[in-house]
Amino acid sequence: MKLDGKVALVTGAASGIGHGIAKRFIEAGGRVTIADLKADVSAQAAQELGDEKTAIGVGMDVSEEDEVNAGVEQTVKAFGRIDILVSNAGIQIVHPIEDFPFAEWKKMLAIHLDGAFLTTKACVKHFYPQKSGVLLYMGSVHSHEASPLKAAYVTAKHGLLGLSRVMAKEGAAHNVRANVICPGFVKTPLVEKQIPEQAKALGISEERVVKEIMLAETVDKEFTTVEDVADVALFLASFKTNALTGQSICVSHGWHMS
């Protein structure tokens, strides 16, 4: 699994899963743009992972078209091309549906779905002329399963399946493939934040949230790791043909089986 100088844009990559994927890509010989909300934080993460020949940082709000387009152009200017998109940026907001503020619903969908749409649109303008490219969307087991309190998140993650499948068909003529990675619970800051929120909303202990909700359906009661997800991302990014396109790969310790 080697990238041999290929260039990836990874959104939400200053920390968490995105950071782990960027690290793994550089280790495999790739070059990476770290895109996150704050340019200085992205630049710091890039400096930690590589040098100016292998990693740069850009500020990007994935729900803002001008910022997305600028980040993609910065990538092409720095590295001469772009080969891989990892649409990973995301947040989590939990409420029962009757209390879910509409503004927060729209924010969730803007980051997860608008962000995937805008980054895809900007990247394929470079992928299509070069007749190659990889689109990777960070879904979730919640792309296939539902959980209480997560109406917006589950809706968004289901939506990524549709976008990926459309892009697998539209991109095929240009040798561009698209897949969704669907992790189970990964103990990132995003998940750490959810544990007390769900405990409060459900009126149970944090320990019960972990054991009875987050890991209840896994085969071994283990969290998925960032490294697990990064290895799958590298496998899909480095795969040589369109035999794997339009697929969703669950990385979940058996939580979802299909």
PDB file of C-alpha atoms in Angstrom:
ATOM      1  CA  MET A   1       0.000   0.000   0.000  1.00  0.00           C
ATOM      2  CA  LYS A   2       2.072   2.885  -1.352  1.00  0.00           C
ATOM      3  CA  LEU A   3       1.076   6.308  -2.620  1.00  0.00           C
ATOM      4  CA  ASP A   4       4.309   7.105  -4.494  1.00  0.00           C
ATOM      5  CA  GLY A   5       4.063  10.887  -4.331  1.00  0.00           C
ATOM      6  CA  LYS A   6       0.320  11.165  -4.858  1.00  0.00           C
ATOM      7  CA  VAL A   7      -1.291  14.246  -3.373  1.00  0.00           C
ATOM      8  CA  ALA A   8      -4.189  14.118  -0.922  1.00  0.00           C
ATOM      9  CA  LEU A   9      -6.413  16.813   0.542  1.00  0.00           C
ATOM     10  CA  VAL A  10      -7.695  15.706   3.947  1.00  0.00           C
ATOM     11  CA  THR A  11     -10.331  17.883   5.589  1.00  0.00           C
ATOM     12  CA  GLY A  12     -10.667  18.093   9.356  1.00  0.00           C
ATOM     13  CA  ALA A  13      -7.088  16.846   9.541  1.00  0.00           C
ATOM     14  CA  ALA A  14      -5.607  18.943  12.339  1.00  0.00           C
ATOM     15  CA  SER A  15      -6.686  16.287  14.845  1.00  0.00           C
ATOM     16  CA  GLY A  16      -8.508  12.995  15.263  1.00  0.00           C
ATOM     17  CA  ILE A  17      -9.180  10.609  12.396  1.00  0.00           C
ATOM     18  CA  GLY A  18      -8.172  13.112   9.715  1.00  0.00           C
ATOM     19  CA  HIS A  19      -4.800  13.664  11.359  1.00  0.00           C
ATOM     20  CA  GLY A  20      -4.261   9.914  11.576  1.00  0.00           C
ATOM     21  CA  ILE A  21      -5.053   9.477   7.885  1.00  0.00           C
ATOM     22  CA  ALA A  22      -2.721  12.303   6.894  1.00  0.00           C
ATOM     23  CA  LYS A  23       0.064  10.730   8.952  1.00  0.00           C
ATOM     24  CA  ARG A  24      -0.482   7.322   7.367  1.00  0.00           C
ATOM     25  CA  PHE A  25      -0.526   8.791   3.851  1.00  0.00           C
ATOM     26  CA  ILE A  26       2.792  10.568   4.394  1.00  0.00           C
ATOM     27  CA  GLU A  27       4.318   7.388   5.799  1.00  0.00           C
ATOM     28  CA  ALA A  28       3.199   5.631   2.599  1.00  0.00           C
ATOM     29  CA  GLY A  29       4.991   8.156   0.409  1.00  0.00           C
ATOM     30  CA  GLY A  30       2.154  10.566  -0.196  1.00  0.00           C
ATOM     31  CA  ARG A  31       1.960  14.332   0.032  1.00  0.00           C
ATOM     32  CA  VAL A  32      -0.852  15.887   2.027  1.00  0.00           C
ATOM     33  CA  THR A  33      -2.719  19.127   2.508  1.00  0.00           C
ATOM     34  CA  ILE A  34      -4.033  19.426   6.057  1.00  0.00           C
ATOM     35  CA  ALA A  35      -7.283  21.387   5.854  1.00  0.00           C
ATOM     36  CA  ASP A  36      -9.008  22.592   8.999  1.00  0.00           C
ATOM     37  CA  LEU A  37     -10.900  25.637  10.223  1.00  0.00           C
ATOM     38  CA  LYS A  38      -7.882  27.592  11.456  1.00  0.00           C
ATOM     39  CA  ALA A  39      -4.934  28.090   9.094  1.00  0.00           C
ATOM     40  CA  ASP A  40      -2.376  28.346  11.915  1.00  0.00           C
ATOM     41  CA  VAL A  41      -3.534  25.085  13.517  1.00  0.00           C
ATOM     42  CA  SER A  42      -3.461  23.362  10.122  1.00  0.00           C
ATOM     43  CA  ALA A  43       0.041  24.676   9.466  1.00  0.00           C
ATOM     44  CA  GLN A  44       1.247  23.440  12.847  1.00  0.00           C
ATOM     45  CA  ALA A  45      -0.174  19.980  12.183  1.00  0.00           C
ATOM     46  CA  ALA A  46       1.528  19.910   8.787  1.00  0.00           C
ATOM     47  CA  GLN A  47       4.872  20.817  10.369  1.00  0.00           C
ATOM     48  CA  GLU A  48       4.468  17.994  12.873  1.00  0.00           C
ATOM     49  CA  LEU A  49       3.824  15.424  10.141  1.00  0.00           C
ATOM     50  CA  GLY A  50       6.321  16.390   7.461  1.00  0.00           C
ATOM     51  CA  ASP A  51       8.263  19.137   5.733  1.00  0.00           C
ATOM     52  CA  GLU A  52       7.204  21.630   3.067  1.00  0.00           C
ATOM     53  CA  LYS A  53       7.706  18.977   0.382  1.00  0.00           C
ATOM     54  CA  THR A  54       5.276  16.526   1.971  1.00  0.00           C
ATOM     55  CA  ALA A  55       2.717  18.510   3.988  1.00  0.00           C
ATOM     56  CA  ILE A  56       1.099  21.927   3.951  1.00  0.00           C
ATOM     57  CA  GLY A  57      -1.708  23.375   6.044  1.00  0.00           C
ATOM     58  CA  VAL A  58      -4.629  25.472   4.828  1.00  0.00           C
ATOM     59  CA  GLY A  59      -7.533  27.112   6.581  1.00  0.00           C
ATOM     60  CA  MET A  60     -10.853  25.834   5.272  1.00  0.00           C
ATOM     61  CA  ASP A  61     -14.471  25.995   6.342  1.00  0.00           C
ATOM     62  CA  VAL A  62     -15.807  23.161   4.190  1.00  0.00           C
ATOM     63  CA  SER A  63     -19.274  24.710   4.110  1.00  0.00           C
ATOM     64  CA  GLU A  64     -17.944  27.847   2.361  1.00  0.00           C
ATOM     65  CA  GLU A  65     -17.434  27.374  -1.389  1.00  0.00           C
ATOM     66  CA  ASP A  66     -14.803  30.099  -1.793  1.00  0.00           C
ATOM     67  CA  GLU A  67     -12.679  28.645   1.013  1.00  0.00           C
ATOM     68  CA  VAL A  68     -12.930  25.138  -0.420  1.00  0.00           C
ATOM     69  CA  ASN A  69     -11.957  26.285  -3.898  1.00  0.00           C
ATOM     70  CA  ALA A  70      -9.048  28.294  -2.512  1.00  0.00           C
ATOM     71  CA  GLY A  71      -7.765  25.327  -0.498  1.00  0.00           C
ATOM     72  CA  VAL A  72      -7.852  23.030  -3.505  1.00  0.00           C
ATOM     73  CA  GLU A  73      -6.009  25.608  -5.609  1.00  0.00           C
ATOM     74  CA  GLN A  74      -3.405  26.049  -2.851  1.00  0.00           C
ATOM     75  CA  THR A  75      -2.864  22.299  -2.933  1.00  0.00           C
ATOM     76  CA  VAL A  76      -2.355  22.236  -6.703  1.00  0.00           C
ATOM     77  CA  LYS A  77      -0.056  25.255  -6.534  1.00  0.00           C
ATOM     78  CA  ALA A  78       2.086  23.655  -3.814  1.00  0.00           C
ATOM     79  CA  PHE A  79       2.288  20.126  -5.211  1.00  0.00           C
ATOM     80  CA  GLY A  80       1.447  20.480  -8.902  1.00  0.00           C
ATOM     81  CA  ARG A  81      -1.602  18.203  -8.770  1.00  0.00           C
ATOM     82  CA  ILE A  82      -4.225  16.591  -6.571  1.00  0.00           C
ATOM     83  CA  ASP A  83      -5.067  12.877  -6.594  1.00  0.00           C
ATOM     84  CA  ILE A  84      -7.079  12.042  -3.479  1.00  0.00           C
ATOM     85  CA  LEU A  85      -9.838  13.732  -1.493  1.00  0.00           C
ATOM     86  CA  VAL A  86     -10.595  12.571   2.031  1.00  0.00           C
ATOM     87  CA  SER A  87     -13.777  14.384   3.023  1.00  0.00           C
ATOM     88  CA  ASN A  88     -13.488  13.906   6.771  1.00  0.00           C
ATOM     89  CA  ALA A  89     -14.492  17.168   8.453  1.00  0.00           C
ATOM     90  CA  GLY A  90     -17.391  16.707  10.820  1.00  0.00           C
ATOM     91  CA  ILE A  91     -18.950  17.599  14.133  1.00  0.00           C
ATOM     92  CA  GLN A  92     -21.525  16.018  16.414  1.00  0.00           C
ATOM     93  CA  ILE A  93     -24.594  17.630  18.004  1.00  0.00           C
ATOM     94  CA  VAL A  94     -27.101  15.503  19.881  1.00  0.00           C
ATOM     95  CA  HIS A  95     -30.690  16.333  20.874  1.00  0.00           C
ATOM     96  CA  PRO A  96     -34.011  14.517  20.899  1.00  0.00           C
ATOM     97  CA  ILE A  97     -35.830  15.501  17.725  1.00  0.00           C
ATOM     98  CA  GLU A  98     -38.424  17.636  19.531  1.00  0.00           C
ATOM     99  CA  ASP A  99     -35.666  19.796  21.014  1.00  0.00           C
ATOM    100  CA  PHE A 100     -33.307  19.843  18.018  1.00  0.00           C
ATOM    101  CA  PRO A 101     -32.679  23.495  17.086  1.00  0.00           C
ATOM    102  CA  PHE A 102     -33.166  24.015  13.358  1.00  0.00           C
ATOM    103  CA  ALA A 103     -29.988  26.105  13.188  1.00  0.00           C
ATOM    104  CA  GLU A 104     -27.974  23.212  14.595  1.00  0.00           C
ATOM    105  CA  TRP A 105     -29.628  20.758  12.189  1.00  0.00           C
ATOM    106  CA  LYS A 106     -28.584  22.997   9.274  1.00  0.00           C
ATOM    107  CA  LYS A 107     -25.069  23.373  10.667  1.00  0.00           C
ATOM    108  CA  MET A 108     -24.629  19.611  10.869  1.00  0.00           C
ATOM    109  CA  LEU A 109     -25.812  19.041   7.317  1.00  0.00           C
ATOM    110  CA  ALA A 110     -23.739  21.943   6.002  1.00  0.00           C
ATOM    111  CA  ILE A 111     -20.485  20.572   7.409  1.00  0.00           C
ATOM    112  CA  HIS A 112     -21.054  16.901   6.571  1.00  0.00           C
ATOM    113  CA  LEU A 113     -22.996  17.096   3.304  1.00  0.00           C
ATOM    114  CA  ASP A 114     -22.335  20.533   1.845  1.00  0.00           C
ATOM    115  CA  GLY A 115     -18.676  20.038   2.724  1.00  0.00           C
ATOM    116  CA  ALA A 116     -18.521  16.710   0.889  1.00  0.00           C
ATOM    117  CA  PHE A 117     -20.327  18.187  -2.115  1.00  0.00           C
ATOM    118  CA  LEU A 118     -18.159  21.305  -2.340  1.00  0.00           C
ATOM    119  CA  THR A 119     -14.836  19.511  -1.928  1.00  0.00           C
ATOM    120  CA  THR A 120     -15.892  16.884  -4.472  1.00  0.00           C
ATOM    121  CA  LYS A 121     -16.935  19.524  -6.972  1.00  0.00           C
ATOM    122  CA  ALA A 122     -13.621  21.374  -6.596  1.00  0.00           C
ATOM    123  CA  CYS A 123     -11.449  18.252  -6.786  1.00  0.00           C
ATOM    124  CA  VAL A 124     -13.029  16.539  -9.773  1.00  0.00           C
ATOM    125  CA  LYS A 125     -12.221  19.589 -11.890  1.00  0.00           C
ATOM    126  CA  HIS A 126      -8.620  18.426 -11.516  1.00  0.00           C
ATOM    127  CA  PHE A 127      -9.286  14.676 -11.419  1.00  0.00           C
ATOM    128  CA  TYR A 128     -11.213  14.516 -14.683  1.00  0.00           C
ATOM    129  CA  PRO A 129      -8.592  16.088 -16.994  1.00  0.00           C
ATOM    130  CA  GLN A 130      -5.843  13.856 -15.565  1.00  0.00           C
ATOM    131  CA  LYS A 131      -8.075  10.776 -15.883  1.00  0.00           C
ATOM    132  CA  SER A 132      -7.529   9.631 -12.305  1.00  0.00           C
ATOM    133  CA  GLY A 133      -8.649  10.383  -8.778  1.00  0.00           C
ATOM    134  CA  VAL A 134      -9.923   8.948  -5.525  1.00  0.00           C
ATOM    135  CA  LEU A 135     -12.856  10.255  -3.496  1.00  0.00           C
ATOM    136  CA  LEU A 136     -13.059   9.004   0.080  1.00  0.00           C
ATOM    137  CA  TYR A 137     -15.935  10.090   2.306  1.00  0.00           C
ATOM    138  CA  MET A 138     -15.857   9.639   6.060  1.00  0.00           C
ATOM    139  CA  GLY A 139     -19.167   8.037   6.838  1.00  0.00           C
ATOM    140  CA  SER A 140     -19.948   6.068   9.957  1.00  0.00           C
ATOM    141  CA  VAL A 141     -21.706   2.938  11.080  1.00  0.00           C
ATOM    142  CA  HIS A 142     -24.469   5.543  11.335  1.00  0.00           C
ATOM    143  CA  SER A 143     -24.463   5.537   7.529  1.00  0.00           C
ATOM    144  CA  HIS A 144     -26.238   2.184   7.999  1.00  0.00           C
ATOM    145  CA  GLU A 145     -27.603   2.220  11.555  1.00  0.00           C
ATOM    146  CA  ALA A 146     -29.614   4.699  13.606  1.00  0.00           C
ATOM    147  CA  SER A 147     -29.155   5.827  17.196  1.00  0.00           C
ATOM    148  CA  PRO A 148     -31.352   7.995  19.423  1.00  0.00           C
ATOM    149  CA  LEU A 149     -30.568  11.727  19.660  1.00  0.00           C
ATOM    150  CA  LYS A 150     -28.623  11.778  16.360  1.00  0.00           C
ATOM    151  CA  ALA A 151     -31.218  12.755  13.756  1.00  0.00           C
ATOM    152  CA  ALA A 152     -28.931  15.191  11.924  1.00  0.00           C
ATOM    153  CA  TYR A 153     -25.790  13.058  12.128  1.00  0.00           C
ATOM    154  CA  VAL A 154     -27.511   9.873  10.939  1.00  0.00           C
ATOM    155  CA  THR A 155     -29.225  11.760   8.127  1.00  0.00           C
ATOM    156  CA  ALA A 156     -25.941  13.296   6.994  1.00  0.00           C
ATOM    157  CA  LYS A 157     -24.003  10.046   7.150  1.00  0.00           C
ATOM    158  CA  HIS A 158     -26.704   8.237   5.172  1.00  0.00           C
ATOM    159  CA  GLY A 159     -26.505  11.034   2.615  1.00  0.00           C
ATOM    160  CA  LEU A 160     -22.809  10.402   2.022  1.00  0.00           C
ATOM    161  CA  LEU A 161     -23.637   6.921   0.753  1.00  0.00           C
ATOM    162  CA  GLY A 162     -25.800   8.447  -1.947  1.00  0.00           C
ATOM    163  CA  LEU A 163     -23.184  11.004  -2.969  1.00  0.00           C
ATOM    164  CA  SER A 164     -20.475   8.359  -3.153  1.00  0.00           C
ATOM    165  CA  ARG A 165     -22.594   6.063  -5.304  1.00  0.00           C
ATOM    166  CA  VAL A 166     -23.433   8.871  -7.702  1.00  0.00           C
ATOM    167  CA  MET A 167     -19.761   9.813  -7.952  1.00  0.00           C
ATOM    168  CA  ALA A 168     -18.779   6.183  -8.565  1.00  0.00           C
ATOM    169  CA  LYS A 169     -21.017   6.293 -11.647  1.00  0.00           C
ATOM    170  CA  GLU A 170     -20.244   9.831 -12.811  1.00  0.00           C
ATOM    171  CA  GLY A 171     -16.539   9.435 -12.154  1.00  0.00           C
ATOM    172  CA  ALA A 172     -16.113   6.076 -13.872  1.00  0.00           C
ATOM    173  CA  ALA A 173     -15.664   7.597 -17.327  1.00  0.00           C
ATOM    174  CA  HIS A 174     -12.742   9.601 -15.932  1.00  0.00           C
ATOM    175  CA  ASN A 175     -11.143   6.745 -13.939  1.00  0.00           C
ATOM    176  CA  VAL A 176     -12.281   8.331 -10.672  1.00  0.00           C
ATOM    177  CA  ARG A 177     -13.560   6.046  -7.932  1.00  0.00           C
ATOM    178  CA  ALA A 178     -15.527   6.880  -4.780  1.00  0.00           C
ATOM    179  CA  ASN A 179     -15.988   4.988  -1.521  1.00  0.00           C
ATOM    180  CA  VAL A 180     -17.235   5.591   2.009  1.00  0.00           C
ATOM    181  CA  ILE A 181     -15.351   4.556   5.143  1.00  0.00           C
ATOM    182  CA  CYS A 182     -17.760   3.753   7.972  1.00  0.00           C
ATOM    183  CA  PRO A 183     -16.020   3.604  11.367  1.00  0.00           C
ATOM    184  CA  GLY A 184     -17.606   2.521  14.583  1.00  0.00           C
ATOM    185  CA  PHE A 185     -16.936   4.587  17.671  1.00  0.00           C
ATOM    186  CA  VAL A 186     -13.370   5.909  17.634  1.00  0.00           C
ATOM    187  CA  LYS A 187     -12.194   7.520  20.859  1.00  0.00           C
ATOM    188  CA  THR A 188     -11.457  10.945  19.386  1.00  0.00           C
ATOM    189  CA  PRO A 189     -12.330  14.289  21.032  1.00  0.00           C
ATOM    190  CA  LEU A 190     -15.617  14.152  19.094  1.00  0.00           C
ATOM    191  CA  VAL A 191     -16.615  10.892  20.786  1.00  0.00           C
ATOM    192  CA  GLU A 192     -15.202  11.884  24.178  1.00  0.00           C
ATOM    193  CA  LYS A 193     -17.542  14.878  24.047  1.00  0.00           C
ATOM    194  CA  GLN A 194     -20.542  12.667  23.265  1.00  0.00           C
ATOM    195  CA  ILE A 195     -20.174  10.413  26.297  1.00  0.00           C
ATOM    196  CA  PRO A 196     -21.247  12.936  28.983  1.00  0.00           C
ATOM    197  CA  GLU A 197     -23.782  14.524  26.614  1.00  0.00           C
ATOM    198  CA  GLN A 198     -25.541  11.213  26.041  1.00  0.00           C
ATOM    199  CA  ALA A 199     -25.288  10.286  29.714  1.00  0.00           C
ATOM    200  CA  LYS A 200     -27.087  13.502  30.613  1.00  0.00           C
ATOM    201  CA  ALA A 201     -29.682  13.225  27.844  1.00  0.00           C
ATOM    202  CA  LEU A 202     -30.478   9.573  28.627  1.00  0.00           C
ATOM    203  CA  GLY A 203     -30.170   9.848  32.418  1.00  0.00           C
ATOM    204  CA  ILE A 204     -27.574   7.084  32.729  1.00  0.00           C
ATOM    205  CA  SER A 205     -23.913   6.885  33.739  1.00  0.00           C
ATOM    206  CA  GLU A 206     -21.063   7.525  31.329  1.00  0.00           C
ATOM    207  CA  GLU A 207     -19.908   3.939  31.847  1.00  0.00           C
ATOM    208  CA  ARG A 208     -23.303   2.682  30.690  1.00  0.00           C
ATOM    209  CA  VAL A 209     -23.166   4.942  27.630  1.00  0.00           C
ATOM    210  CA  VAL A 210     -19.892   3.290  26.604  1.00  0.00           C
ATOM    211  CA  LYS A 211     -20.865  -0.301  27.401  1.00  0.00           C
ATOM    212  CA  GLU A 212     -24.561  -0.340  26.572  1.00  0.00           C
ATOM    213  CA  ILE A 213     -24.756   2.132  23.695  1.00  0.00           C
ATOM    214  CA  MET A 214     -21.439   2.809  22.000  1.00  0.00           C
ATOM    215  CA  LEU A 215     -19.904  -0.670  22.167  1.00  0.00           C
ATOM    216  CA  ALA A 216     -22.957  -2.819  22.805  1.00  0.00           C
ATOM    217  CA  GLU A 217     -23.115  -4.323  19.314  1.00  0.00           C
ATOM    218  CA  THR A 218     -19.376  -4.877  18.774  1.00  0.00           C
ATOM    219  CA  VAL A 219     -18.007  -8.421  18.951  1.00  0.00           C
ATOM    220  CA  ASP A 220     -15.310  -7.579  21.510  1.00  0.00           C
ATOM    221  CA  LYS A 221     -16.489  -4.400  23.296  1.00  0.00           C
ATOM    222  CA  GLU A 222     -13.541  -2.479  21.854  1.00  0.00           C
ATOM    223  CA  PHE A 223     -13.332   0.991  20.349  1.00  0.00           C
ATOM    224  CA  THR A 224     -12.152   1.263  16.753  1.00  0.00           C
ATOM    225  CA  THR A 225      -8.799   3.055  16.599  1.00  0.00           C
ATOM    226  CA  VAL A 226      -7.628   5.948  14.469  1.00  0.00           C
ATOM    227  CA  GLU A 227      -4.960   3.620  13.085  1.00  0.00           C
ATOM    228  CA  ASP A 228      -7.610   1.107  12.004  1.00  0.00           C
ATOM    229  CA  VAL A 229      -9.403   3.771   9.999  1.00  0.00           C
ATOM    230  CA  ALA A 230      -6.178   5.202   8.559  1.00  0.00           C
ATOM    231  CA  ASP A 231      -5.119   1.783   7.290  1.00  0.00           C
ATOM    232  CA  VAL A 232      -8.453   1.335   5.495  1.00  0.00           C
ATOM    233  CA  ALA A 233      -8.158   4.822   3.996  1.00  0.00           C
ATOM    234  CA  LEU A 234      -4.700   3.974   2.671  1.00  0.00           C
ATOM    235  CA  PHE A 235      -5.951   0.665   1.259  1.00  0.00           C
ATOM    236  CA  LEU A 236      -8.750   2.413  -0.642  1.00  0.00           C
ATOM    237  CA  ALA A 237      -6.541   5.317  -1.753  1.00  0.00           C
ATOM    238  CA  SER A 238      -3.853   3.007  -3.117  1.00  0.00           C
ATOM    239  CA  PHE A 239      -6.159   0.408  -4.701  1.00  0.00           C
ATOM    240  CA  LYS A 240      -5.293   0.117  -8.382  1.00  0.00           C
ATOM    241  CA  THR A 241      -8.629  -0.382 -10.140  1.00  0.00           C
ATOM    242  CA  ASN A 242     -12.314   0.479 -10.124  1.00  0.00           C
ATOM    243  CA  ALA A 243     -13.135  -2.938  -8.702  1.00  0.00           C
ATOM    244  CA  LEU A 244     -13.716  -1.114  -5.417  1.00  0.00           C
ATOM    245  CA  THR A 245     -15.972   1.843  -6.118  1.00  0.00           C
ATOM    246  CA  GLY A 246     -19.347   2.901  -4.800  1.00  0.00           C
ATOM    247  CA  GLN A 247     -18.766   0.806  -1.691  1.00  0.00           C
ATOM    248  CA  SER A 248     -18.992   1.429   2.036  1.00  0.00           C
ATOM    249  CA  ILE A 249     -16.402  -0.273   4.210  1.00  0.00           C
ATOM    250  CA  CYS A 250     -17.354  -0.701   7.876  1.00  0.00           C
ATOM    251  CA  VAL A 251     -14.492  -0.539  10.376  1.00  0.00           C
ATOM    252  CA  SER A 252     -16.438  -1.268  13.519  1.00  0.00           C
ATOM    253  CA  HIS A 253     -15.366  -4.414  15.396  1.00  0.00           C
ATOM    254  CA  GLY A 254     -18.392  -6.164  13.931  1.00  0.00           C
ATOM    255  CA  TRP A 255     -20.965  -3.588  15.040  1.00  0.00           C
ATOM    256  CA  HIS A 256     -22.445  -3.476  11.539  1.00  0.00           C
ATOM    257  CA  MET A 257     -22.142  -6.506   9.273  1.00  0.00           C
ATOM    258  CA  SER A 258     -23.302  -6.512   5.679  1.00  0.00           C
TER     259      SER A 258
END
